[in-house]
CSV table of C-alpha atoms in Angstrom, one decimal:
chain,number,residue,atom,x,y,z
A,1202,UNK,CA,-31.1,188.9,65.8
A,1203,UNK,CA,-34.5,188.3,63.9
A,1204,UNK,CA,-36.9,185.5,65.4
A,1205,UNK,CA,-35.4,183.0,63.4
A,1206,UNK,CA,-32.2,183.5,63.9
A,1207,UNK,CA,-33.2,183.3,67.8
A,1208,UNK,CA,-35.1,179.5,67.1
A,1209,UNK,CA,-31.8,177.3,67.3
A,1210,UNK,CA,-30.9,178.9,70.8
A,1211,UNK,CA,-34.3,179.2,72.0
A,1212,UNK,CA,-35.0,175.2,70.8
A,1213,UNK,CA,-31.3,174.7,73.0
A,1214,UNK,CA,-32.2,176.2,75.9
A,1215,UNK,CA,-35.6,174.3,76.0
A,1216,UNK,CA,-33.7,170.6,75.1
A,1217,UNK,CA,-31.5,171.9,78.3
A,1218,UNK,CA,-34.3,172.9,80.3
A,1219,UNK,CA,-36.1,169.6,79.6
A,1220,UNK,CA,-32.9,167.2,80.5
A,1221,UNK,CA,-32.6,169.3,83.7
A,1222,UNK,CA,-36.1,169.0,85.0
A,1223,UNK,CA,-36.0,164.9,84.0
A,1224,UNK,CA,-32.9,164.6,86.6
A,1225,UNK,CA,-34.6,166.7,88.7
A,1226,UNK,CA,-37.2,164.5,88.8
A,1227,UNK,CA,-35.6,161.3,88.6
A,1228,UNK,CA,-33.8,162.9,91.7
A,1229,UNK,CA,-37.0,163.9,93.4
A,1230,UNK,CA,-38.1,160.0,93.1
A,1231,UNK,CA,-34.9,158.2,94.7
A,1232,UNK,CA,-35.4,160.7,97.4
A,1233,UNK,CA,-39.3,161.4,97.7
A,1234,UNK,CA,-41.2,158.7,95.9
A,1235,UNK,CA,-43.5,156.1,97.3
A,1236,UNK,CA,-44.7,152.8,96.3
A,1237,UNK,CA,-48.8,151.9,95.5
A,1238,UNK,CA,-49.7,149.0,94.4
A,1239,UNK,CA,-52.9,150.5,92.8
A,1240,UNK,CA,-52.7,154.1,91.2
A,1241,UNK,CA,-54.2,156.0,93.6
A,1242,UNK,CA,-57.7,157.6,92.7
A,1243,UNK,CA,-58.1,155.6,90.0
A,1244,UNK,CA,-61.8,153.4,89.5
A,1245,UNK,CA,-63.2,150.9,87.3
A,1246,UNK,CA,-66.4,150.5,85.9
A,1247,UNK,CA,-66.6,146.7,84.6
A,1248,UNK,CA,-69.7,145.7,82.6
A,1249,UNK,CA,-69.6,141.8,83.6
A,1250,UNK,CA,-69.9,139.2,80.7
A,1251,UNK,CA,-73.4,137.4,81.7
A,1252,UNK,CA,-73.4,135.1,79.6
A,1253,UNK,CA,-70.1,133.9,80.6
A,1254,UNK,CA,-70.6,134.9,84.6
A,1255,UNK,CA,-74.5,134.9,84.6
A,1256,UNK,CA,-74.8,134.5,88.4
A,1257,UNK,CA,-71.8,137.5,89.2
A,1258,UNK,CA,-73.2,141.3,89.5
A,1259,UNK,CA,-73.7,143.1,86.3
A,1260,UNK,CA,-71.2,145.9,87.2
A,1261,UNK,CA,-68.2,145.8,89.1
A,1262,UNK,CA,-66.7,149.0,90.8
A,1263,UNK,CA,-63.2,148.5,91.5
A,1264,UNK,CA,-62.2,151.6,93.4
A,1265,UNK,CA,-58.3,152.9,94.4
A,1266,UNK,CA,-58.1,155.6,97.1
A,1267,UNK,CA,-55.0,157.6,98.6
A,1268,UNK,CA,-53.3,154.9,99.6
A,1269,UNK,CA,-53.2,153.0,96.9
A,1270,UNK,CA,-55.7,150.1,98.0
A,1271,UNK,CA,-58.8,149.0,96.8
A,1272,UNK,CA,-61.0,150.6,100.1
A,1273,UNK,CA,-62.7,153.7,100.8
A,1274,UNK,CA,-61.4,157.1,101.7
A,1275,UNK,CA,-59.0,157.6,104.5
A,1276,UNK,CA,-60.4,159.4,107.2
A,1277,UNK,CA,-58.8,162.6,107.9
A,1278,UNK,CA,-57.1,161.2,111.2
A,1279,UNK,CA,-56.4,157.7,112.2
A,1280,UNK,CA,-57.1,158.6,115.9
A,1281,UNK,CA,-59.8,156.0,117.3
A,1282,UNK,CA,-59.8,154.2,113.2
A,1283,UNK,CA,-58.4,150.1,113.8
A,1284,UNK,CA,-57.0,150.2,110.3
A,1285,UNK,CA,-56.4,146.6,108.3
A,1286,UNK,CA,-55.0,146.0,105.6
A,1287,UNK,CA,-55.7,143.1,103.3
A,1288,UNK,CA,-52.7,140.9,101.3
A,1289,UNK,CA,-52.8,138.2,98.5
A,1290,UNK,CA,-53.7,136.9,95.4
A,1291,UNK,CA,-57.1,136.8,93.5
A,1292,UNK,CA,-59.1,135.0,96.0
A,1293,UNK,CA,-58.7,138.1,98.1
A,1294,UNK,CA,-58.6,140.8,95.1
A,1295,UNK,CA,-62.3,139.7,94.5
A,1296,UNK,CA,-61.7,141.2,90.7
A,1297,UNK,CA,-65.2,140.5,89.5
A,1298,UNK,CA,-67.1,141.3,92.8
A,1299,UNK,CA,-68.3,144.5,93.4
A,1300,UNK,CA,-66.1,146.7,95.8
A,1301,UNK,CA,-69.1,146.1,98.3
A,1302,UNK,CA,-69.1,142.6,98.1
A,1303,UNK,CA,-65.9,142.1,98.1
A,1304,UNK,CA,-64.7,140.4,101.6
A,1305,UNK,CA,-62.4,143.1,102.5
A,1306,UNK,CA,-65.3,144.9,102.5
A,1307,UNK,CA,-67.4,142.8,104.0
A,1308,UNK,CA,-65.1,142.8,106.8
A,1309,UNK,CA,-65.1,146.4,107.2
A,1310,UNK,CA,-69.1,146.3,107.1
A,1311,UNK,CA,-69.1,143.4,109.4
A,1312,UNK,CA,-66.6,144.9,112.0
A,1313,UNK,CA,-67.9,148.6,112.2
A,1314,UNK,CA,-70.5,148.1,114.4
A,1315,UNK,CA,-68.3,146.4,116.8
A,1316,UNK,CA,-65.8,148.5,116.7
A,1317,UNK,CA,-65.2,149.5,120.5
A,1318,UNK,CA,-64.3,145.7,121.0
A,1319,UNK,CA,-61.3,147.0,118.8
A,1320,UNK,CA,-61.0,150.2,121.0
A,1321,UNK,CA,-61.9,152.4,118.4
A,1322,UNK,CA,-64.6,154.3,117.3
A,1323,UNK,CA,-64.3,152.8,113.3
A,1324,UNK,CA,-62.7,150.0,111.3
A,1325,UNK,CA,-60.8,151.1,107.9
A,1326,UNK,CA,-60.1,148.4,105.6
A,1327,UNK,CA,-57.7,148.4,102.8
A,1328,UNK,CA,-56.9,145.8,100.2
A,1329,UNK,CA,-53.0,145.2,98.2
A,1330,UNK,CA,-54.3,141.5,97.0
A,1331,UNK,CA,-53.3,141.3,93.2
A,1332,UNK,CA,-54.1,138.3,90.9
A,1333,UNK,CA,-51.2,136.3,90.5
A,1334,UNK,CA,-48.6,137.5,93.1
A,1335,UNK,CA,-46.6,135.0,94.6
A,1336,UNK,CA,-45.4,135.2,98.1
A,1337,UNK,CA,-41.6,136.5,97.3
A,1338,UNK,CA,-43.8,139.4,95.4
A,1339,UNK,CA,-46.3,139.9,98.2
A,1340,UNK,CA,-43.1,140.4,100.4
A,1341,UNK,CA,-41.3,142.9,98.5
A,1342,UNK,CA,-44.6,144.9,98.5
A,1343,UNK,CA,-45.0,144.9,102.3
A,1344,UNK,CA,-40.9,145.7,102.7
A,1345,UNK,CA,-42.0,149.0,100.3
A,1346,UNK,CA,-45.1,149.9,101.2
A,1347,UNK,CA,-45.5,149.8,105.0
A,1348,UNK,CA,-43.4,152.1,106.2
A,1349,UNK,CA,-45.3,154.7,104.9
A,1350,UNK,CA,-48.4,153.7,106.9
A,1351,UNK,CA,-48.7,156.0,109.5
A,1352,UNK,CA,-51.2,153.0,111.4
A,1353,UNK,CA,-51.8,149.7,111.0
A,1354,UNK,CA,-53.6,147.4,113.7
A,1355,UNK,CA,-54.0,144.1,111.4
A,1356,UNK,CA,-52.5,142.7,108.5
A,1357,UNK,CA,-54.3,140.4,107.0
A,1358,UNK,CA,-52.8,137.7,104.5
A,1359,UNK,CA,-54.5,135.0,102.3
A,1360,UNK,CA,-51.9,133.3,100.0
A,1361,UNK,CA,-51.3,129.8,98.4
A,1362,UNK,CA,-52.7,129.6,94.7
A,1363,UNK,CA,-50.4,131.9,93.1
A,1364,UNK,CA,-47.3,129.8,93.5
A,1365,UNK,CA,-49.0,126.8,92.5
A,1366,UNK,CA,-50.9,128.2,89.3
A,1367,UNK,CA,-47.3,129.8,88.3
A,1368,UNK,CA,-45.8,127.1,89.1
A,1369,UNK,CA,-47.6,124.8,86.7
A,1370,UNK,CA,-47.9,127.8,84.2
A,1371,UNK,CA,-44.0,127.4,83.9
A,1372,UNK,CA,-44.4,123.8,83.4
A,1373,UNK,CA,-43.2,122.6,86.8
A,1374,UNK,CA,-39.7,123.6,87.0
A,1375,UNK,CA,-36.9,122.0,89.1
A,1376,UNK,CA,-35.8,125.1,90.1
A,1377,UNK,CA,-37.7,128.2,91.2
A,1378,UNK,CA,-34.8,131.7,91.9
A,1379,UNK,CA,-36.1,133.8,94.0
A,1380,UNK,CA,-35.5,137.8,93.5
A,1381,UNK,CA,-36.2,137.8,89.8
A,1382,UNK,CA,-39.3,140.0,89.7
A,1383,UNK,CA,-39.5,143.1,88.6
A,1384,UNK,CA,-40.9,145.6,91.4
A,1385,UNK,CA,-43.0,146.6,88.6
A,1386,UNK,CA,-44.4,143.1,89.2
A,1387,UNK,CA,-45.7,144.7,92.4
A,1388,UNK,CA,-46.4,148.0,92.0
A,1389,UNK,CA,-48.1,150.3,89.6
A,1390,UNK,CA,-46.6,153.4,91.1
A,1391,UNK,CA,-42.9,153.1,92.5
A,1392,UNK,CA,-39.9,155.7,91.9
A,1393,UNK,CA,-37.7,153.1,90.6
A,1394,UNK,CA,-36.3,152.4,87.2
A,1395,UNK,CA,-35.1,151.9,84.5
A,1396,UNK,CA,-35.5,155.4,83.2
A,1397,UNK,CA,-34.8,156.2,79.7
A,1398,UNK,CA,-35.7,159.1,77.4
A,1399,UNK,CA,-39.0,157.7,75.3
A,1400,UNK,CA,-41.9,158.6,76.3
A,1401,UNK,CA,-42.9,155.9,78.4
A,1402,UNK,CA,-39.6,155.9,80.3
A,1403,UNK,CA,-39.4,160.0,81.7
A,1404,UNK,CA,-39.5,160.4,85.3
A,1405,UNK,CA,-41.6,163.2,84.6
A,1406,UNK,CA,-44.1,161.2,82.8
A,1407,UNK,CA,-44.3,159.3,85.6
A,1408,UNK,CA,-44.9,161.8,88.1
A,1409,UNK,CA,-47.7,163.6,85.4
A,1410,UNK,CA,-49.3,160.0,85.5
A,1411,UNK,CA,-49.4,159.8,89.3
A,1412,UNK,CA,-51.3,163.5,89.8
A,1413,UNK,CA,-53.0,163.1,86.8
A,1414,UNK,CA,-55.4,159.7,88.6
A,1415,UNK,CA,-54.9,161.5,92.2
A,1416,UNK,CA,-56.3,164.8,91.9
A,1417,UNK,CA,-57.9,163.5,88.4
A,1418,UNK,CA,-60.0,160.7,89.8
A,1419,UNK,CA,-60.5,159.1,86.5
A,1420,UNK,CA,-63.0,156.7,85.7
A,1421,UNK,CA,-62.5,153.9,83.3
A,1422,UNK,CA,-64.8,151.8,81.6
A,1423,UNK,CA,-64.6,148.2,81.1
A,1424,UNK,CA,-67.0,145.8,78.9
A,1425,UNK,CA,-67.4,142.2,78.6
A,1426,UNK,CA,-65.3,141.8,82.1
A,1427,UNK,CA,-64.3,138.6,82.5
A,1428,UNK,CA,-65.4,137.0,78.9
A,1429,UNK,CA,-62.0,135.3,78.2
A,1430,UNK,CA,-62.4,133.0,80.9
A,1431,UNK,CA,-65.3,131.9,78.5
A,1432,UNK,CA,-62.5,131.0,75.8
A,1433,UNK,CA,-60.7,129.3,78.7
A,1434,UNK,CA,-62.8,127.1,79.9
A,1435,UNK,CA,-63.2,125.6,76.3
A,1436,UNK,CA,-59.7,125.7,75.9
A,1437,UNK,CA,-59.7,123.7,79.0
A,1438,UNK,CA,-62.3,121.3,77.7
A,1439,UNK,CA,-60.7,121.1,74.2
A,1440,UNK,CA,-57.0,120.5,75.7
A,1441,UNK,CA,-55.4,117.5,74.3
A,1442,UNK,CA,-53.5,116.3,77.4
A,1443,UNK,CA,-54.8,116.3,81.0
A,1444,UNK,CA,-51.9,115.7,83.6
A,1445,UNK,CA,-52.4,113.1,86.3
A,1446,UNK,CA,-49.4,114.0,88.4
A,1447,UNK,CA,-46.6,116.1,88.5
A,1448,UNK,CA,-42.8,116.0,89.3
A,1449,UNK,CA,-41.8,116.2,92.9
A,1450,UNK,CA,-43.3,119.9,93.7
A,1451,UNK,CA,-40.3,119.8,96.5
A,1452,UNK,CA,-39.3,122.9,94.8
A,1453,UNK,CA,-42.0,125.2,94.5
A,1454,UNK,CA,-42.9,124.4,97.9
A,1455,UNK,CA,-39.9,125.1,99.2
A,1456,UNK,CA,-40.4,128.7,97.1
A,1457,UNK,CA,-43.6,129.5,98.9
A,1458,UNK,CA,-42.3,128.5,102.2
A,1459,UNK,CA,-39.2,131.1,102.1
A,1460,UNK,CA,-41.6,133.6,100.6
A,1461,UNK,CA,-44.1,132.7,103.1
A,1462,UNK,CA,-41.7,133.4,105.4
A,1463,UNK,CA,-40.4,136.4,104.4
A,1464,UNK,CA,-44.2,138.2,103.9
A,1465,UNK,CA,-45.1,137.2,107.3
A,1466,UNK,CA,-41.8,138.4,108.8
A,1467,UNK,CA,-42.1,141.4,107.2
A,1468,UNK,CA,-46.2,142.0,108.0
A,1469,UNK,CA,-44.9,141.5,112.1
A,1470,UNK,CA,-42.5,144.2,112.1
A,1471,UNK,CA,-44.9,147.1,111.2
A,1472,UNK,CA,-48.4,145.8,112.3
A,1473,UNK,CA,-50.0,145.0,115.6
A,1474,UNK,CA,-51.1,141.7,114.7
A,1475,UNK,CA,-51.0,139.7,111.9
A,1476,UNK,CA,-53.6,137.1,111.2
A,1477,UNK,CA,-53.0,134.5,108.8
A,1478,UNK,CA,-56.4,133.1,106.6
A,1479,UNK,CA,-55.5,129.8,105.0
A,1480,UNK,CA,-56.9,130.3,101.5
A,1481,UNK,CA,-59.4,128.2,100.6
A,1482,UNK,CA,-60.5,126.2,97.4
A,1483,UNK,CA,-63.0,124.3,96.3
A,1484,UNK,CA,-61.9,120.4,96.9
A,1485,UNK,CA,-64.6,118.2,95.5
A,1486,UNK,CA,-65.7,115.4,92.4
A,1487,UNK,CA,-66.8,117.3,90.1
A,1488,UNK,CA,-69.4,116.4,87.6
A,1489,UNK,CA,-69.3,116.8,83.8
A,1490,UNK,CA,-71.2,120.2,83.8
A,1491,UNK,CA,-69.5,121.2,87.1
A,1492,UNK,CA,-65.6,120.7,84.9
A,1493,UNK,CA,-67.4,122.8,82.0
A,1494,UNK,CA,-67.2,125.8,84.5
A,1495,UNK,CA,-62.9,125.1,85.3
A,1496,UNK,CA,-60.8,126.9,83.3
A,1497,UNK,CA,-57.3,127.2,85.6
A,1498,UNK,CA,-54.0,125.0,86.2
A,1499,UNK,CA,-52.6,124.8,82.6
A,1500,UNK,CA,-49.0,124.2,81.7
A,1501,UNK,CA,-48.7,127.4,80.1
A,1502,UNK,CA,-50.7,131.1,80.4
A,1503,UNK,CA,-53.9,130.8,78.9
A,1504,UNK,CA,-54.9,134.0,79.0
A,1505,UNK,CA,-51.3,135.0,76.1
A,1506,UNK,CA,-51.0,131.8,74.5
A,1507,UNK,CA,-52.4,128.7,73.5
A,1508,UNK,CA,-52.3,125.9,76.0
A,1509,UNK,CA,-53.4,122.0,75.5
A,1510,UNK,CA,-52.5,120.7,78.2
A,1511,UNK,CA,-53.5,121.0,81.7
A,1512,UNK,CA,-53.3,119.6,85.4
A,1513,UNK,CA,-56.4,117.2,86.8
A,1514,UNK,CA,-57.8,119.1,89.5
A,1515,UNK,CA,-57.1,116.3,91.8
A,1516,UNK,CA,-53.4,117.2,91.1
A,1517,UNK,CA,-54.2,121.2,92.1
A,1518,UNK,CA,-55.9,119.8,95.5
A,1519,UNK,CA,-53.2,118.2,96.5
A,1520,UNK,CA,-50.9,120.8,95.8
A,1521,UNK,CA,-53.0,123.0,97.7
A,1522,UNK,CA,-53.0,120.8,100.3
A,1523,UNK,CA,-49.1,120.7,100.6
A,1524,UNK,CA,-49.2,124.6,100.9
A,1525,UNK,CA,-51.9,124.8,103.4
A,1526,UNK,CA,-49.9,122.6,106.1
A,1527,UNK,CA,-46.5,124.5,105.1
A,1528,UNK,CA,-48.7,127.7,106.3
A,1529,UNK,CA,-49.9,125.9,109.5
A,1530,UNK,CA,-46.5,124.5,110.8
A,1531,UNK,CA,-45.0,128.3,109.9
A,1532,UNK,CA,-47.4,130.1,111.0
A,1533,UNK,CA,-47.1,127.9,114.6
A,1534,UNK,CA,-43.5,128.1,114.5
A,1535,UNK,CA,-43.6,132.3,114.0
A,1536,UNK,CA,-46.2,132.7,116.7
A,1537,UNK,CA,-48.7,134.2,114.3
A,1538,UNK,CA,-52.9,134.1,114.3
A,1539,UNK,CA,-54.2,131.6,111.5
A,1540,UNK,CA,-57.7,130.7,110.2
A,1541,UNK,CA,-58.5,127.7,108.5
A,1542,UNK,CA,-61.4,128.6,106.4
A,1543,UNK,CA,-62.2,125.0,104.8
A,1544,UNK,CA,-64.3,122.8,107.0
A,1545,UNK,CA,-66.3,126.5,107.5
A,1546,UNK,CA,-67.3,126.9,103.6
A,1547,UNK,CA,-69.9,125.4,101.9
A,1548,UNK,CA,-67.6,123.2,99.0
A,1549,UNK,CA,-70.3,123.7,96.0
A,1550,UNK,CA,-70.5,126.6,92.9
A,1551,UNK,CA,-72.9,128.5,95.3
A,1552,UNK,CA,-69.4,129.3,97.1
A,1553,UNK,CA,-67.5,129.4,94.2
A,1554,UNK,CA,-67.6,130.6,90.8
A,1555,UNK,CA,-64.4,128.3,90.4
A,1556,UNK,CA,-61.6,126.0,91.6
A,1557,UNK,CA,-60.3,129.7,93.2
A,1558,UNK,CA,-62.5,132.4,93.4
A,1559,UNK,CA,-65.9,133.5,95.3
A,1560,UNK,CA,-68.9,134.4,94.3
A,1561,UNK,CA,-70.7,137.1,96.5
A,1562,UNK,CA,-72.3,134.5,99.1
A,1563,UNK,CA,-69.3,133.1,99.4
A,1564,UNK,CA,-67.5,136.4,99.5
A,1565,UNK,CA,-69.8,137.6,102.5
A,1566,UNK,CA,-69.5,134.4,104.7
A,1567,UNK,CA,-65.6,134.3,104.5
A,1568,UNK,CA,-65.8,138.4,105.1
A,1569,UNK,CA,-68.2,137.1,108.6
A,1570,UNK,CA,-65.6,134.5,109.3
A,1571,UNK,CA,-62.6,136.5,109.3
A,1572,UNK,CA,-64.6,139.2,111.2
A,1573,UNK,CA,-65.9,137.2,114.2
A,1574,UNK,CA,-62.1,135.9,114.4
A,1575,UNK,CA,-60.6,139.4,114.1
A,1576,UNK,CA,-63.0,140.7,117.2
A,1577,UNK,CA,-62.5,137.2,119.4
A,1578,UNK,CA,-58.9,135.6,118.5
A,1579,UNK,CA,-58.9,133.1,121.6
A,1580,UNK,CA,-62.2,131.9,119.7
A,1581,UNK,CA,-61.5,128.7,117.5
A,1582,UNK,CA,-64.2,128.0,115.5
C-alpha cells in the first residue's frame, strides 16, 4: 500500500483518535474540573479614557492569580495566612481602579500589619465581585467554588445594585424566576456544558484555554477603558423619557431577598465568619453638571442597545434603600456581621465617580472601614 492509498485510514484513525480524546476529556471535566470565576493567570492592561474619567488612574492592572480571583499570588502554604475572600457586584470589582487601589486591596494593605490580631502572621485577600451579578448568581458561585478552598477565615459580601439595575434594565417585571442563569453567567472557567463539536464547543479547547492563561500568564491590552460610559451619559442626558416611579418593586425584592439568602447561607457553611458590608451609593440632589456625570438605571442595556428612557435617581435611592433594610433584618435574623457603610462616606463625586462606583479615595476609606471592622467586630462605628 503506497502513501496514498494509506491517507483514508490514516485520516480515520486520526477522526477516531480525536472523538476519543474529546470524551476523554469531557470525561476528565465531570470528574476533575473546577470552577474560577476569573481565568486564572490572566492580566489586563487598561489604558483609561481621560477625557471621559479624567480624575481615575491612567492605567488599570486587573490581575487573576491561581485561584481565579482578582489578588496576588497564593502563598505556598496557608499555615499562619487569615485568607478573605471578597463577593459582589461592580462596587466591589473596582473595574477601573488599579488592582492597588482597589478596596480589596486596600484591605489586605490595611490589615497586614495587624495581622497577629487575626492570629496569623499575613492577611491574603481575594476578590470573585463581577459587574452585574445578582445575588441568585453570586450564590451559585459560592455553592461551586468554595469547596475547593482549602482556607477561608472571612467572606466578605457587598451586594444590592445588581438586582436593581437589572431589574429596571428588564423594564420592571412582575415576575423575576430564579435559576435561569447560565453558570457561564458566573464563571469563565467551569467543566460544564453544553459541549458540541465546533471549535468553540470542544472540551479539549477548553482545557487548551485554561493552561494556556495558567502556565501562559498572558497579558492583554486594553485602550480607551471605560469611554462608552462617555456615550452613556449622553444617552442619559438625550433620553426622551425620565421615569418618576415604578411598579410595586415587591418582586424584585422579594428576588434579592431569597438570593440574599441563599449567598449568605451558602458563605456560613464554608467560612469562619462572614461579614456583611451594606453597599453604599451616592444619595444626594444633584446639580445640573453633577447629572451630566450619571449614566446608569435605564429601562433597557445601554451598553447593546439604544435606550431613551431612564429611571430618576430619586427612584434608584429608594430602591436602594428597600434593599439595604432587606439586608439588615436578614442579616439580624441569620446571625451574621454587617456594616453599614453610608453615614461613614463622604456623599460627593470626590467619593464617587458615580451613582455606584468609587473613585480611589473613596476606594481607600471603605477598604480602612471594612479593615478596622474585620480586626475589632464588637466595635460599632
Amino acid at each position: 500500500m503506497n502513501g496514498l492509498d494509506a491517507l483514508p485510514a490514516l485520516l480515520g484513525y486520526g477522526a477516531v483518535a480525536f472523538v476519543l480524546a474529546e470524551l476523554l476529556a469531557r470525561l476528565w471535566l465531570s470528574k476533575r474540573g473546577k470552577y474560577f470565576v476569573f481565568k486564572p493567570g490572566t492580566t489586563t492592561l487598561m489604558q483609561v479614557d481621560q477625557k471621559t474619567f479624567p480624575d481615575l488612574p491612567t492605567q488599570v492592572r486587573f490581575a487573576i492569580n491561581a485561584a481565579g480571583e482578582r489578588g496576588g499570588s497564593l502563598p505556598r502554604t496557608w499555615k499562619n495566612t487569615y485568607r478573605v475572600l471578597v463577593a459582589g457586584g461592580s462596587a466591589a470589582e473596582c473595574y477601573l481602579l488599579d488592582q492597588e487601589v482597589s478596596w480589596p486591596q486596600v484591605l489586605q494593605s490595611h490589615l497586614n500589619p495587624r495581622a497577629s490580631e487575626l492570629g496569623a502572621t499575613r492577611v491574603h485577600v481575594g476578590s470573585i465581585s463581577r459587574s452585574l451579578v445578582p445575588c441568585e448568581c453570586l450564590a451559585t458561585m459560592l455553592r461551586h467554588a468554595l469547596p475547593g478552598y482549602e482556607r477561608l477565615d472571612l467572606v466578605i459580601l457587598m451586594v444590592g445594585a445588581s438586582d436593581v439595575v437589572n431589574w429596571l434594565e428588564q423594564k420592571t417585571p412582575a415576575t423575576l424566576e430564579r435559576g435561569r442563569m447560565g453558570i457561564g453567567r458566573a464563571f469563565d472557567v467551569h467543566p460544564e456544558g453544553p459541549f458540541g463539536w465546533t471549535l468553540a464547543t470542544l472540551a479539549l479547547r477548553r482545557i487548551a484555554s485554561f493552561w494556556y492563561h495558567s502556565l501562559g500568564h498572558p497579558v492583554e491590552h486594553r485602550e480607551g477603558a471605560g469611554k462608552t460610559v462617555a456615550k452613556n451619559r449622553l444617552m442619559r442626558a438625550n433620553a426622551r423619557e425620565i421615569l418618576d416611579e415604578v411598579p410595586d418593586p415587591t418582586p424584585m425584592v422579594e428576588y434579592f431577598e431569597a438570593g440574599f439568602r441563599d449567598m449568605v447561607t451558602v458563605a456560613k457553611s464554608h467560612a469562619k465568619r462572614v461579614l456583611v458590608v451594606r453597599q453604599p451609593w451616592l444619595a444626594k440632589d444633584f446639580t445640573p453638571a453633577e447629572q451630566a456625570r450619571l449614566w446608569n438605571f435605564g429601562a433597557g442595556r445601554p451598553y447593546v442597545e439604544e435606550v431613551t428612557t431612564y429611571y430618576a435617581h430619586h427612584v434608584v435611592d429608594s430602591l436602594m434603600q428597600r434593599l439595604d433594610a432587606s439586608q439588615e433584618r436578614i442579616c439580624t435574623e441569620l446571625d451574621v456581621e454587617q456594616l453599614d457603610l453610608m453615614p461613614h462616606l463622604e456623599r460627593s463625586f470626590e467619593t464617587y465617580y458615580d451613582f455606584l462606583h468609587f473613585t480611589p479615595k473613596g476606594s481607600k476609606h471603605v477598604g480602612e472601614l471594612i479593615g478596622e471592622r474585620v480586626v475589632q467586630p464588637s466595635v460599632r462605628f
